[in-house]
JSON list of C-alpha atoms in Angstrom, two decimals:
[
{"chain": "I", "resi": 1, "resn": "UNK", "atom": "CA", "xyz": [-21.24, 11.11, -1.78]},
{"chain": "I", "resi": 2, "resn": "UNK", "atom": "CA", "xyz": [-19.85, 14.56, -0.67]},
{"chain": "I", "resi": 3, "resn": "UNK", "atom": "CA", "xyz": [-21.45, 17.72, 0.31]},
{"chain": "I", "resi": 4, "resn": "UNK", "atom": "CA", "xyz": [-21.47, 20.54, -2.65]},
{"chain": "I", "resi": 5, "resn": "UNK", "atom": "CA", "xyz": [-22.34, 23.71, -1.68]},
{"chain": "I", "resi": 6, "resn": "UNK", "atom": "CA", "xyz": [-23.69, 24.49, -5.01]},
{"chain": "I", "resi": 7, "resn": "UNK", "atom": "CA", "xyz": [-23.02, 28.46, -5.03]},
{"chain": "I", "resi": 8, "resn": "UNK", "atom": "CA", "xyz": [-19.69, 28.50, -3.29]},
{"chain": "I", "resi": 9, "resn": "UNK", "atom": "CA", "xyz": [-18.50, 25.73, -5.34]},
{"chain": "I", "resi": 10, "resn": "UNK", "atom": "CA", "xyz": [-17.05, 24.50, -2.29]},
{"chain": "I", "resi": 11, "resn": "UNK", "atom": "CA", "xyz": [-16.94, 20.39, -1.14]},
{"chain": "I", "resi": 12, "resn": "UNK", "atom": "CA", "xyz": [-16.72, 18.93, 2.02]},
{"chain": "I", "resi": 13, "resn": "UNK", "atom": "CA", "xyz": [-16.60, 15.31, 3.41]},
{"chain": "I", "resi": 14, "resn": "UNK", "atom": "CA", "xyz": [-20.06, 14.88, 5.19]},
{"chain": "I", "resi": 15, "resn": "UNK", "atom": "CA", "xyz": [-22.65, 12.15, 6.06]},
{"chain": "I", "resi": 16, "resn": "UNK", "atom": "CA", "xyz": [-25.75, 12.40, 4.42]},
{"chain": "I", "resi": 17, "resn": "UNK", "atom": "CA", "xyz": [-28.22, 13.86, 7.00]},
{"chain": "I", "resi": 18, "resn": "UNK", "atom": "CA", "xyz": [-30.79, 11.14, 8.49]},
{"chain": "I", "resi": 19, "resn": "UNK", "atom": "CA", "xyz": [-33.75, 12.80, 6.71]},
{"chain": "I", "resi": 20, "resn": "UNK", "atom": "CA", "xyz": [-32.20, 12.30, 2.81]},
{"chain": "I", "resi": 21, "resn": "UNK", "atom": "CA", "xyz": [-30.96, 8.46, 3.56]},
{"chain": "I", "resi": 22, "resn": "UNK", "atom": "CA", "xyz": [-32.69, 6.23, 1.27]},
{"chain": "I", "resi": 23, "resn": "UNK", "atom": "CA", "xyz": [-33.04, 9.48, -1.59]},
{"chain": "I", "resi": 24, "resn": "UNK", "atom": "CA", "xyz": [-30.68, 7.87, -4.61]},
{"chain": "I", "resi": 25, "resn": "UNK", "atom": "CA", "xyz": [-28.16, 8.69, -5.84]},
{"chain": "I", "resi": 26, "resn": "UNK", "atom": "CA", "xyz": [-29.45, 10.81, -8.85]},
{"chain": "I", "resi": 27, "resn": "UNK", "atom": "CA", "xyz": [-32.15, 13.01, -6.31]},
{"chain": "I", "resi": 28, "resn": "UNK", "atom": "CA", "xyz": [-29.20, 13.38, -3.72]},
{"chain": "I", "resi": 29, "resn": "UNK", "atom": "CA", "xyz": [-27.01, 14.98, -6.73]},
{"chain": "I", "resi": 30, "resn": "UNK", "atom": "CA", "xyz": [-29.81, 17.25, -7.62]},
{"chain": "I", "resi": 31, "resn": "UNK", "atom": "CA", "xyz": [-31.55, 18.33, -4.60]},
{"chain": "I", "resi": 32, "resn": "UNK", "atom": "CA", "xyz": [-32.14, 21.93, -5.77]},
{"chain": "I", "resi": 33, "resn": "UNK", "atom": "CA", "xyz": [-34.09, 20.55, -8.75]},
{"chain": "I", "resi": 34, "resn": "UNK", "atom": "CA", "xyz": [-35.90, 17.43, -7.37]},
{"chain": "I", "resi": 35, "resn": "UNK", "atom": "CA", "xyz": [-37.11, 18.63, -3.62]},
{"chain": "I", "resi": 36, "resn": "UNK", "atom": "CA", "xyz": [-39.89, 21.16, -3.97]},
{"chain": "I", "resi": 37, "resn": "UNK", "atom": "CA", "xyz": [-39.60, 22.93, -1.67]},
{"chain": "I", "resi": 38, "resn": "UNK", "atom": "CA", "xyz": [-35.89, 23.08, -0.74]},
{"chain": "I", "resi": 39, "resn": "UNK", "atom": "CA", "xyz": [-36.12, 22.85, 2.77]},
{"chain": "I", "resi": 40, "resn": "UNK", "atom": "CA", "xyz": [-33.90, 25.89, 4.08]},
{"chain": "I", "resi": 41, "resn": "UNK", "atom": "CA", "xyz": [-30.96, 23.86, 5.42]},
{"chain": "I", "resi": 42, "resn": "UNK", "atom": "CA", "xyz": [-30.35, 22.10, 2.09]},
{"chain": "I", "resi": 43, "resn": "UNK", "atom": "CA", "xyz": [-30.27, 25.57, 0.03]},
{"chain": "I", "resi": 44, "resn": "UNK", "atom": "CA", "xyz": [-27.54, 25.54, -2.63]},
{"chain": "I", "resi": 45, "resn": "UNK", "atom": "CA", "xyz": [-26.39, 21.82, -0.93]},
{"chain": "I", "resi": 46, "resn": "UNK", "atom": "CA", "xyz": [-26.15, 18.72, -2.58]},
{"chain": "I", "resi": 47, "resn": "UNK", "atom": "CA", "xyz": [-24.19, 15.49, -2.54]},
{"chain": "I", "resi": 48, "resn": "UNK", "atom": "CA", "xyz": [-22.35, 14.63, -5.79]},
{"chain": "I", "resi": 49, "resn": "UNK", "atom": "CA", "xyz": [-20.31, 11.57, -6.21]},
{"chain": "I", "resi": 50, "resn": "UNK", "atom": "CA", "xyz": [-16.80, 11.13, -6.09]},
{"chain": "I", "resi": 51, "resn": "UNK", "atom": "CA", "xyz": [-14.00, 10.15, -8.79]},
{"chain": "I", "resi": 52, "resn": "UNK", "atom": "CA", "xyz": [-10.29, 9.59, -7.14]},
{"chain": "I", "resi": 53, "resn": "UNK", "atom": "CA", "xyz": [-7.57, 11.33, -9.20]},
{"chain": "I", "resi": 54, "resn": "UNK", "atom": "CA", "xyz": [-4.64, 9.31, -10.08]},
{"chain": "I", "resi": 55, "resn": "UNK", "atom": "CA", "xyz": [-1.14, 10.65, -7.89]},
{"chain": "I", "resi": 56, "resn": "UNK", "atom": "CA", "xyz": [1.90, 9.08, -7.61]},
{"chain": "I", "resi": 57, "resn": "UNK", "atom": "CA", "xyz": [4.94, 10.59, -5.15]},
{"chain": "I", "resi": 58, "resn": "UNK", "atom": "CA", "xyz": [8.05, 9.72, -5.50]},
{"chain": "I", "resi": 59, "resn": "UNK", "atom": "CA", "xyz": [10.23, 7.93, -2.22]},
{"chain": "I", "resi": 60, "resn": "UNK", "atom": "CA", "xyz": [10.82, 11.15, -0.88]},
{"chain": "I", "resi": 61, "resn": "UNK", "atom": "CA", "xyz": [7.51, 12.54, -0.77]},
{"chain": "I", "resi": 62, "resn": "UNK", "atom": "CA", "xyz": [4.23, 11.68, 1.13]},
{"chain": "I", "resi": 63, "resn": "UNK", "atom": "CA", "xyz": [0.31, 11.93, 0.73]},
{"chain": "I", "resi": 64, "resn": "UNK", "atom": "CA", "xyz": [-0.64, 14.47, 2.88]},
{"chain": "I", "resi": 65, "resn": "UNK", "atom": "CA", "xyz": [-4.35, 15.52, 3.74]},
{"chain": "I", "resi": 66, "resn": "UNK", "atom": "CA", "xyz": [-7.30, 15.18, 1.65]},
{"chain": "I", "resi": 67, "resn": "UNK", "atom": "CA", "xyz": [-7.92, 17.97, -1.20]},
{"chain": "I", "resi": 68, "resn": "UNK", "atom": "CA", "xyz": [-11.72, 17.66, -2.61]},
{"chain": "I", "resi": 69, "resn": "UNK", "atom": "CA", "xyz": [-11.73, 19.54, -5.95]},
{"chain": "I", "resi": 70, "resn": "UNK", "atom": "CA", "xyz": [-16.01, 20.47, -6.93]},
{"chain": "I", "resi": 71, "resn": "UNK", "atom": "CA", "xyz": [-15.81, 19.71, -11.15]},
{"chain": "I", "resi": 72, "resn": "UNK", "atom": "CA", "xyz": [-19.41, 21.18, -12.13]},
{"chain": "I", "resi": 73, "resn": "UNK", "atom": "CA", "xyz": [-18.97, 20.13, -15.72]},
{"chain": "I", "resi": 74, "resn": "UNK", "atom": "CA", "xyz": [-19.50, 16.27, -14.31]},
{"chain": "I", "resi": 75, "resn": "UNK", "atom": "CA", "xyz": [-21.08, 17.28, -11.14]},
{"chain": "I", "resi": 76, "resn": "UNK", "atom": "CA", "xyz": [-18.73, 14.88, -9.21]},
{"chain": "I", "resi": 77, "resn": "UNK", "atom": "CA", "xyz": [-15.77, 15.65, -6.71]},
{"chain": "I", "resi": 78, "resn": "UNK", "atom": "CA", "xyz": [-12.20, 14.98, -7.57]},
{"chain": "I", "resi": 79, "resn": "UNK", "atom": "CA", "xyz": [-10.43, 13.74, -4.62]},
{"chain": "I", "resi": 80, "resn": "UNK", "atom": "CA", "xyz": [-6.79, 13.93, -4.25]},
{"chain": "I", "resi": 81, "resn": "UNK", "atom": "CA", "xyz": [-3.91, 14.88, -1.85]},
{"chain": "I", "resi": 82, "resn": "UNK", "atom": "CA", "xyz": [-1.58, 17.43, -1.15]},
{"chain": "I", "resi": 83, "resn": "UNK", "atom": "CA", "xyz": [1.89, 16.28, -1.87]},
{"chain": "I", "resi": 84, "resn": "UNK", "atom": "CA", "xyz": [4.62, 16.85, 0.66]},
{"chain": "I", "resi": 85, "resn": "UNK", "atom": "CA", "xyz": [8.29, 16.45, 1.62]},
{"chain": "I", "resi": 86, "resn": "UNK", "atom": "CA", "xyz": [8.90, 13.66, 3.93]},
{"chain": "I", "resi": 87, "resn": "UNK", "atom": "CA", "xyz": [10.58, 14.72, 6.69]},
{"chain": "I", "resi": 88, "resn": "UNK", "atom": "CA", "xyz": [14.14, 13.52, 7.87]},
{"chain": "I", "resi": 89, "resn": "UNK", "atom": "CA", "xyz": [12.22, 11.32, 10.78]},
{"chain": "I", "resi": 90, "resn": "UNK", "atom": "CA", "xyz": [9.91, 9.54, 7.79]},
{"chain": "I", "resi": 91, "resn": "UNK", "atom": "CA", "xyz": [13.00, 9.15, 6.20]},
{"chain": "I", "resi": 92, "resn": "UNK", "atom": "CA", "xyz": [15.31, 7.36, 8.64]},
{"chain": "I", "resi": 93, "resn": "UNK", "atom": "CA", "xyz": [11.55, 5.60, 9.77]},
{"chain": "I", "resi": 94, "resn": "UNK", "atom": "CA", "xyz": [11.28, 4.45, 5.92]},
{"chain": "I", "resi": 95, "resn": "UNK", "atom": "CA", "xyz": [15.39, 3.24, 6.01]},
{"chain": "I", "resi": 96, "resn": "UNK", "atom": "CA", "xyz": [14.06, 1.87, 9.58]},
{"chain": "I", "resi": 97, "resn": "UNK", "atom": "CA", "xyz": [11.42, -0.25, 7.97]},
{"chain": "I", "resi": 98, "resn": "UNK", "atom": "CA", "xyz": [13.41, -1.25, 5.18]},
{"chain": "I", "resi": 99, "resn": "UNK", "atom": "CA", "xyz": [16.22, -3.04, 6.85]},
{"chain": "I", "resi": 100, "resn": "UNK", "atom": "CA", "xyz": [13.69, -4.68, 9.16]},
{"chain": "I", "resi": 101, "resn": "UNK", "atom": "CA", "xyz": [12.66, -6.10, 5.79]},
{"chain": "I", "resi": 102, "resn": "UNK", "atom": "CA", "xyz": [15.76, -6.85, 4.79]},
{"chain": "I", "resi": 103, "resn": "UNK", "atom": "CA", "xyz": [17.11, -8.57, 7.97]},
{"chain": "I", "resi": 104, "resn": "UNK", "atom": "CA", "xyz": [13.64, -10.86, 7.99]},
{"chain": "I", "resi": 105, "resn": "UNK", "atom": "CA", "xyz": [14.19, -11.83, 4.40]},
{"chain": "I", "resi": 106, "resn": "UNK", "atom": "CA", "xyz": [17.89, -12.54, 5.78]},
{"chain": "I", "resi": 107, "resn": "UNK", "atom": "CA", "xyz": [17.07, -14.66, 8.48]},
{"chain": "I", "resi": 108, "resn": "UNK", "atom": "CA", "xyz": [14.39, -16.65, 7.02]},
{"chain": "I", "resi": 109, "resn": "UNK", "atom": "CA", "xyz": [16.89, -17.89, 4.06]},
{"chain": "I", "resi": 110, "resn": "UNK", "atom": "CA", "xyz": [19.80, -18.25, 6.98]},
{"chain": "I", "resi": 111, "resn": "UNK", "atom": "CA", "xyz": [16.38, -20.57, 8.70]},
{"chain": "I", "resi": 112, "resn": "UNK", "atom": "CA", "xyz": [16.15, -22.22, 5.23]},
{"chain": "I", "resi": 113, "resn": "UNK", "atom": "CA", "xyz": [19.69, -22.69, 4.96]},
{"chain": "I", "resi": 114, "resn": "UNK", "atom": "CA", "xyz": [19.80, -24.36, 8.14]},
{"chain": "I", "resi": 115, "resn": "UNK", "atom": "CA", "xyz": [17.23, -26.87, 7.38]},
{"chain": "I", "resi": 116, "resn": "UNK", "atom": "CA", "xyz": [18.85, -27.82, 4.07]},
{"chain": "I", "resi": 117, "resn": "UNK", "atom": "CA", "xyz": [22.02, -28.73, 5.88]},
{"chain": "I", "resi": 118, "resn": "UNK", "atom": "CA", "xyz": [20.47, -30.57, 8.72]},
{"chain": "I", "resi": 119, "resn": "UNK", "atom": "CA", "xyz": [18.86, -32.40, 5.85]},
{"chain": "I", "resi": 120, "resn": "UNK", "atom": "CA", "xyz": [22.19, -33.36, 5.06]},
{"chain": "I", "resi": 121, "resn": "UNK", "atom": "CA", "xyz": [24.06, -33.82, 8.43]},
{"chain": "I", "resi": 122, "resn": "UNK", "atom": "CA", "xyz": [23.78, -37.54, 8.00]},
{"chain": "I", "resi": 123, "resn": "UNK", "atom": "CA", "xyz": [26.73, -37.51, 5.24]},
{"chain": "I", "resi": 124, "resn": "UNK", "atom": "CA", "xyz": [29.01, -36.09, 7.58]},
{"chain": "I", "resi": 125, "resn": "UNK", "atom": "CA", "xyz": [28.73, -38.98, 10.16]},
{"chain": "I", "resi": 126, "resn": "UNK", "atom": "CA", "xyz": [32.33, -40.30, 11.07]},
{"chain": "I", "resi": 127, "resn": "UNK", "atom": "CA", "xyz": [31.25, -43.51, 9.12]},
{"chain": "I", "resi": 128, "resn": "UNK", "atom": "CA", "xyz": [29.81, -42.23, 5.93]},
{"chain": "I", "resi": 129, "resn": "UNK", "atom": "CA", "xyz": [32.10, -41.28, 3.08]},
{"chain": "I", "resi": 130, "resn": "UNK", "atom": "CA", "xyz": [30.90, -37.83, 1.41]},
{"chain": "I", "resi": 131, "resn": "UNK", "atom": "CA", "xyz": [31.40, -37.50, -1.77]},
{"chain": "I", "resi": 132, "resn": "UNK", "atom": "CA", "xyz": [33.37, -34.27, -3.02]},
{"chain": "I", "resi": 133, "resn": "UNK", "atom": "CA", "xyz": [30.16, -33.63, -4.73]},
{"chain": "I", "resi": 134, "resn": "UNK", "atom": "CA", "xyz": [28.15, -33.09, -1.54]},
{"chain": "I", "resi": 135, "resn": "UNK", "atom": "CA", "xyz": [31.56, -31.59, 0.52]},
{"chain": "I", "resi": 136, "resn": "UNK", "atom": "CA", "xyz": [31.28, -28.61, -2.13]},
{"chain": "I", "resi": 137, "resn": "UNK", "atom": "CA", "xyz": [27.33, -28.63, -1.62]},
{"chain": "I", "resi": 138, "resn": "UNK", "atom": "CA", "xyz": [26.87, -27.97, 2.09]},
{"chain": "I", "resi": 139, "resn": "UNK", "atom": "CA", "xyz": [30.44, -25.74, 1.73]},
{"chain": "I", "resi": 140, "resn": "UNK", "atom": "CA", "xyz": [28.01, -23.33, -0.55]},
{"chain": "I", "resi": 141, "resn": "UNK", "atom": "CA", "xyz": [25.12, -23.84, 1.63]},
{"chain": "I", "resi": 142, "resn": "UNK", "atom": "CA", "xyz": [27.26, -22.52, 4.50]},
{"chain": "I", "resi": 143, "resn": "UNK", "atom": "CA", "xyz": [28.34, -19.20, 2.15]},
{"chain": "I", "resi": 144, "resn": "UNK", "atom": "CA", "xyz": [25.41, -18.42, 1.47]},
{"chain": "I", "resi": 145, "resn": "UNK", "atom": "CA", "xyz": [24.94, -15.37, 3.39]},
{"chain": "I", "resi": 146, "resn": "UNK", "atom": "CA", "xyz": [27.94, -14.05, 1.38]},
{"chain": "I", "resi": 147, "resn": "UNK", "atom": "CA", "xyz": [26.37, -14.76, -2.05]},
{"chain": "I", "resi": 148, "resn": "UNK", "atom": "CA", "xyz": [25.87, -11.54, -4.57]},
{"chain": "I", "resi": 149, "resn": "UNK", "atom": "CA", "xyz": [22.61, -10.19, -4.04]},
{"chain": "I", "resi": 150, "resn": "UNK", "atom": "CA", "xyz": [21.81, -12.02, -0.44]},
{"chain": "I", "resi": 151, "resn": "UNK", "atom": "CA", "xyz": [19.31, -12.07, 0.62]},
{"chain": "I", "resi": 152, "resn": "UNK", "atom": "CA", "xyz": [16.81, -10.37, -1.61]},
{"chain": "I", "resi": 153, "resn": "UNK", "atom": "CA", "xyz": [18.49, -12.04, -5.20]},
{"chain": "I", "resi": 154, "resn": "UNK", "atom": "CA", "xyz": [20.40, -14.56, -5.44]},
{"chain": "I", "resi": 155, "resn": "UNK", "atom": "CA", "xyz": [20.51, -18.12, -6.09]},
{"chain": "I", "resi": 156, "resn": "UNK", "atom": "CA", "xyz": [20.81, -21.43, -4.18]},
{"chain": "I", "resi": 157, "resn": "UNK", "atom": "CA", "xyz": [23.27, -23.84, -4.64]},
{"chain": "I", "resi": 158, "resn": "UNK", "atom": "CA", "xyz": [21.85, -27.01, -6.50]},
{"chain": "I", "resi": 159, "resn": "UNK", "atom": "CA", "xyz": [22.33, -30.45, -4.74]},
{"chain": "I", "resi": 160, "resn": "UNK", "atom": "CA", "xyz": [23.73, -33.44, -6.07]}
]
């Protein structure tokens, strides 16, 4: 619930005072008709619920602080946000972040890789004859790294 100052029109984010907890939801939304007397310091104040509008920014924009909008015709708030320009330091933090993402995803299929050759080390012992089938295998296992689309999309060689 947030505060209305019903002649101002004006909202603001503020706990319900200790003497209105347990009033519900309806009485707290219509204090200037249900508490008789108004007592003076709840005058033209009541707390109306909230309904979060829908925003969307595009990569380089950001939410910025809080914007409460009073709508009398549903007596509820509209929250939203001010919309602004990242700055060049969001930026290179959002590249930042998204190369750390990449190099994870890189290293953890590079981890995977590893383990799928060690699962076939024992083919390349000096006494075990590899077929050309399995040569070519652990070849594209080893260029993998270099594949189209590594390592967010691409796909892994199939064994024999």
């Amino acid at each position: 619930m947030i505060k209305v100052n019903t002649q101002t029109n004006t909202a603001s984010r503020e706990a319900i005072p200790a003497n209105l907890l347990g009033l519900t939801n309806h009485t707290l939304s219509n204090l200037q008709t249900e508490l008789n007397p108004v007592p003076a310091d709840l005058v033209n104040i009541e707390y109306w619920g909230e309904t979060l509008v829908d925003q969307s920014v595009t990569a380089t924009q950001k939410f910025g602080s809080e914007v409460l909008t009073v709508n009398t015709s549903t007596r509820s708030v509209d929250v939203s946000h001010s919309i602004l320009d990242k700055t060049a330091e969001d930026l290179a933090n959002d590249a930042a972040q998204a190369q750390a993402e990449v190099d994870e995803l890189a290293a953890n299929a590079r981890e995977e890789r590893d383990a799928l050759l060690a699962a076939t080390d024992f083919y390349a012992l000096s006494d075990v004859s590899m077929s050309e089938a399995m040569t070519t295998y652990r070849s594209d296992l080893r260029s993998v790294p270099t594949l189209s689309g590594f390592p967010n999309d691409f796909e892994w060689p199939t064994a024999p």
